[in-house]
Coordinates of N, CA and C in Angstrom, one line a residue:
X1 N 88.1 147.4 -94.2 CA 87.2 148.2 -94.5 C 86.6 149.0 -93.2
X2 N 86.9 148.4 -92.1 CA 86.6 149.0 -90.7 C 87.5 150.2 -90.4
X3 N 88.7 150.1 -91.0 CA 89.6 151.2 -90.6 C 89.9 152.2 -91.5
X4 N 89.4 152.0 -92.8 CA 89.3 153.2 -93.7 C 88.4 153.0 -94.9
X5 N 87.9 154.0 -95.4 CA 86.8 153.9 -96.4 C 87.4 153.5 -97.8
X6 N 86.5 152.8 -98.6 CA 86.9 152.3 -99.9 C 85.9 152.7 -100.8
X7 N 86.1 152.9 -102.0 CA 85.0 153.2 -102.9 C 84.5 151.8 -103.4
X8 N 85.4 150.9 -103.6 CA 84.8 149.6 -104.2 C 85.8 148.5 -103.6
X9 N 85.3 147.3 -103.6 CA 86.1 146.1 -103.1 C 86.0 145.0 -104.2
X10 N 87.1 144.6 -104.5 CA 87.3 143.3 -105.4 C 87.4 142.1 -104.5
X11 N 86.2 141.4 -104.4 CA 86.1 140.2 -103.3 C 86.4 138.9 -103.9
X12 N 87.6 138.2 -103.5 CA 87.8 137.0 -103.9 C 86.9 136.0 -103.1
X13 N 86.3 135.3 -104.0 CA 85.2 134.2 -103.4 C 85.8 133.2 -102.7
X14 N 87.0 132.7 -103.0 CA 87.7 131.6 -102.6 C 88.8 131.6 -101.6
X15 N 88.6 132.7 -100.7 CA 89.5 133.0 -99.6 C 89.6 131.9 -98.6
X16 N 90.8 131.7 -98.0 CA 90.7 130.7 -96.8 C 90.1 131.3 -95.6
X17 N 89.6 130.5 -94.6 CA 89.0 130.9 -93.5 C 87.8 131.5 -93.5
X18 N 87.6 132.7 -94.1 CA 86.4 133.4 -94.4 C 86.3 133.6 -96.0
X19 N 85.3 132.8 -96.5 CA 85.3 133.1 -98.0 C 84.5 134.4 -98.3
X20 N 84.6 134.7 -99.6 CA 83.9 136.0 -100.0 C 82.4 136.1 -99.9
X21 N 81.8 135.0 -99.8 CA 80.3 135.1 -99.6 C 80.1 135.5 -98.2
X22 N 80.8 134.7 -97.3 CA 80.7 135.1 -95.8 C 81.1 136.5 -95.5
X23 N 82.2 136.9 -96.0 CA 82.7 138.3 -95.9 C 81.7 139.3 -96.4
X24 N 81.2 139.0 -97.4 CA 80.2 140.0 -98.1 C 78.9 140.1 -97.2
X25 N 78.5 138.9 -96.8 CA 77.3 138.9 -95.8 C 77.7 139.7 -94.5
X26 N 78.9 139.5 -93.9 CA 79.2 140.3 -92.8 C 79.4 141.8 -93.1
X27 N 79.8 142.2 -94.2 CA 79.8 143.6 -94.6 C 78.5 144.1 -94.8
X28 N 77.6 143.5 -95.4 CA 76.1 144.0 -95.5 C 75.5 144.0 -94.1
X29 N 75.8 143.1 -93.4 CA 75.1 143.2 -92.0 C 75.7 144.3 -91.2
X30 N 76.9 144.6 -91.2 CA 77.5 145.7 -90.7 C 77.0 147.1 -91.2
X31 N 76.8 147.1 -92.5 CA 76.2 148.3 -93.1 C 74.7 148.5 -92.5
X32 N 73.9 147.4 -92.5 CA 72.5 147.6 -91.9 C 72.5 147.9 -90.6
X33 N 73.3 147.4 -89.6 CA 73.2 147.5 -88.2 C 73.8 148.9 -87.8
X34 N 74.8 149.5 -88.6 CA 75.4 150.8 -88.4 C 74.9 151.9 -89.2
X35 N 74.0 151.5 -90.1 CA 73.4 152.4 -91.1 C 74.5 153.1 -91.9
X36 N 75.4 152.3 -92.4 CA 76.5 152.8 -93.3 C 76.1 152.8 -94.7
X37 N 76.8 153.7 -95.5 CA 76.4 153.5 -97.0 C 76.8 152.2 -97.5
X38 N 76.2 151.8 -98.7 CA 76.5 150.5 -99.3 C 78.0 150.6 -100.0
X39 N 78.7 149.7 -99.7 CA 80.1 149.5 -100.3 C 79.8 148.7 -101.6
X40 N 80.3 149.2 -102.7 CA 80.2 148.3 -104.0 C 81.2 147.2 -103.9
X41 N 80.7 145.9 -104.0 CA 81.5 144.6 -103.9 C 81.5 143.9 -105.4
X42 N 82.6 143.7 -105.9 CA 82.6 143.0 -107.2 C 83.3 141.7 -106.9
X43 N 82.6 140.6 -107.2 CA 83.0 139.3 -107.0 C 84.1 138.9 -108.0
X44 N 85.1 138.2 -107.5 CA 86.2 137.7 -108.4 C 86.3 136.2 -108.0
X45 N 86.0 135.4 -109.1 CA 86.0 134.1 -108.8 C 86.4 133.2 -110.0
X46 N 87.1 132.0 -109.7 CA 87.5 131.1 -110.8 C 86.4 130.4 -111.2
X47 N 85.4 130.4 -110.5 CA 84.0 129.7 -110.9 C 83.3 130.4 -111.9
X48 N 83.2 129.7 -113.1 CA 82.6 130.4 -114.2 C 81.5 129.5 -114.7
X49 N 80.8 128.9 -113.9 CA 79.7 127.9 -114.2 C 78.4 128.6 -114.1
X50 N 77.4 128.1 -114.7 CA 76.1 128.6 -114.7 C 75.5 128.8 -113.3
X51 N 75.1 129.9 -112.9 CA 74.6 130.0 -111.6 C 75.6 130.8 -110.6
X52 N 76.8 130.7 -110.9 CA 77.8 131.3 -110.1 C 77.6 132.8 -109.9
X53 N 77.4 133.5 -111.0 CA 77.1 135.0 -110.9 C 75.9 135.3 -110.0
X54 N 74.9 134.4 -110.1 CA 73.6 134.6 -109.3 C 73.9 134.4 -107.8
X55 N 74.8 133.3 -107.5 CA 75.2 133.1 -106.2 C 75.8 134.3 -105.5
X56 N 76.8 134.9 -106.3 CA 77.4 136.1 -105.8 C 76.5 137.3 -105.5
X57 N 75.6 137.5 -106.5 CA 74.7 138.5 -106.4 C 73.7 138.3 -105.2
X58 N 73.3 136.9 -105.0 CA 72.4 136.4 -103.8 C 73.2 136.8 -102.5
X59 N 74.4 136.6 -102.5 CA 75.2 136.9 -101.3 C 75.4 138.4 -100.9
X60 N 75.0 139.2 -101.9 CA 75.1 140.7 -101.6 C 76.2 141.4 -102.4
X61 N 76.8 140.7 -103.3 CA 77.7 141.3 -104.0 C 77.0 142.1 -105.2
X62 N 77.7 143.1 -105.8 CA 77.0 144.1 -106.7 C 77.3 143.6 -108.1
X63 N 78.4 143.0 -108.4 CA 78.8 142.6 -109.7 C 79.6 141.2 -109.6
X64 N 80.1 140.9 -110.8 CA 80.8 139.5 -110.8 C 81.7 139.5 -112.0
X65 N 83.0 139.1 -111.7 CA 83.9 138.8 -112.8 C 84.6 137.5 -112.5
X66 N 84.8 136.8 -113.6 CA 85.4 135.5 -113.7 C 86.9 135.6 -113.8
X67 N 87.7 134.7 -113.1 CA 89.1 134.7 -113.3 C 89.5 133.7 -114.5
X68 N 90.4 133.9 -115.3 CA 91.4 135.1 -115.2 C 90.7 136.3 -115.6
X69 N 91.0 137.3 -114.9 CA 90.4 138.6 -115.3 C 90.9 139.2 -116.5
X70 N 89.9 139.8 -117.3 CA 90.2 140.4 -118.6 C 90.2 141.8 -118.4
X71 N 91.2 142.6 -118.7 CA 91.4 144.0 -118.4 C 90.2 144.8 -118.9
X72 N 89.7 144.5 -120.1 CA 88.6 145.3 -120.6 C 87.3 145.0 -119.8
X73 N 87.1 143.9 -119.2 CA 86.0 143.6 -118.4 C 86.1 144.3 -117.0
X74 N 87.3 144.3 -116.5 CA 87.5 144.9 -115.2 C 87.4 146.5 -115.4
X75 N 87.9 147.0 -116.4 CA 87.7 148.5 -116.9 C 86.3 148.8 -116.9
X76 N 85.5 147.9 -117.5 CA 84.0 148.2 -117.7 C 83.4 148.4 -116.3
X77 N 83.7 147.3 -115.5 CA 83.1 147.1 -114.1 C 83.4 148.4 -113.2
X78 N 84.6 148.7 -113.4 CA 85.1 149.8 -112.6 C 84.4 151.2 -113.0
X79 N 84.3 151.3 -114.4 CA 83.6 152.5 -114.9 C 82.1 152.5 -114.5
X80 N 81.5 151.4 -114.7 CA 80.1 151.2 -114.1 C 79.8 151.7 -112.8
X81 N 80.6 151.3 -111.9 CA 80.4 151.4 -110.4 C 81.0 152.8 -110.0

């Protein structure tokens, strides 16, 4: 995202080395420090437990989708944003 602009990012929450929560916080910090426009970040996670969506939103993500991804829900999220 530092090399080219994106309209939206689908953020995997369970990435190795830097998870999606840490990556989102880094993106939001960069946006604040460089006064950049907000990038829409949709969480993708295999965690579908109570509180998981709230954790994603608290980390700075804009929306949340649980895996396995259902085409209709992905299409709705993309349409929304």
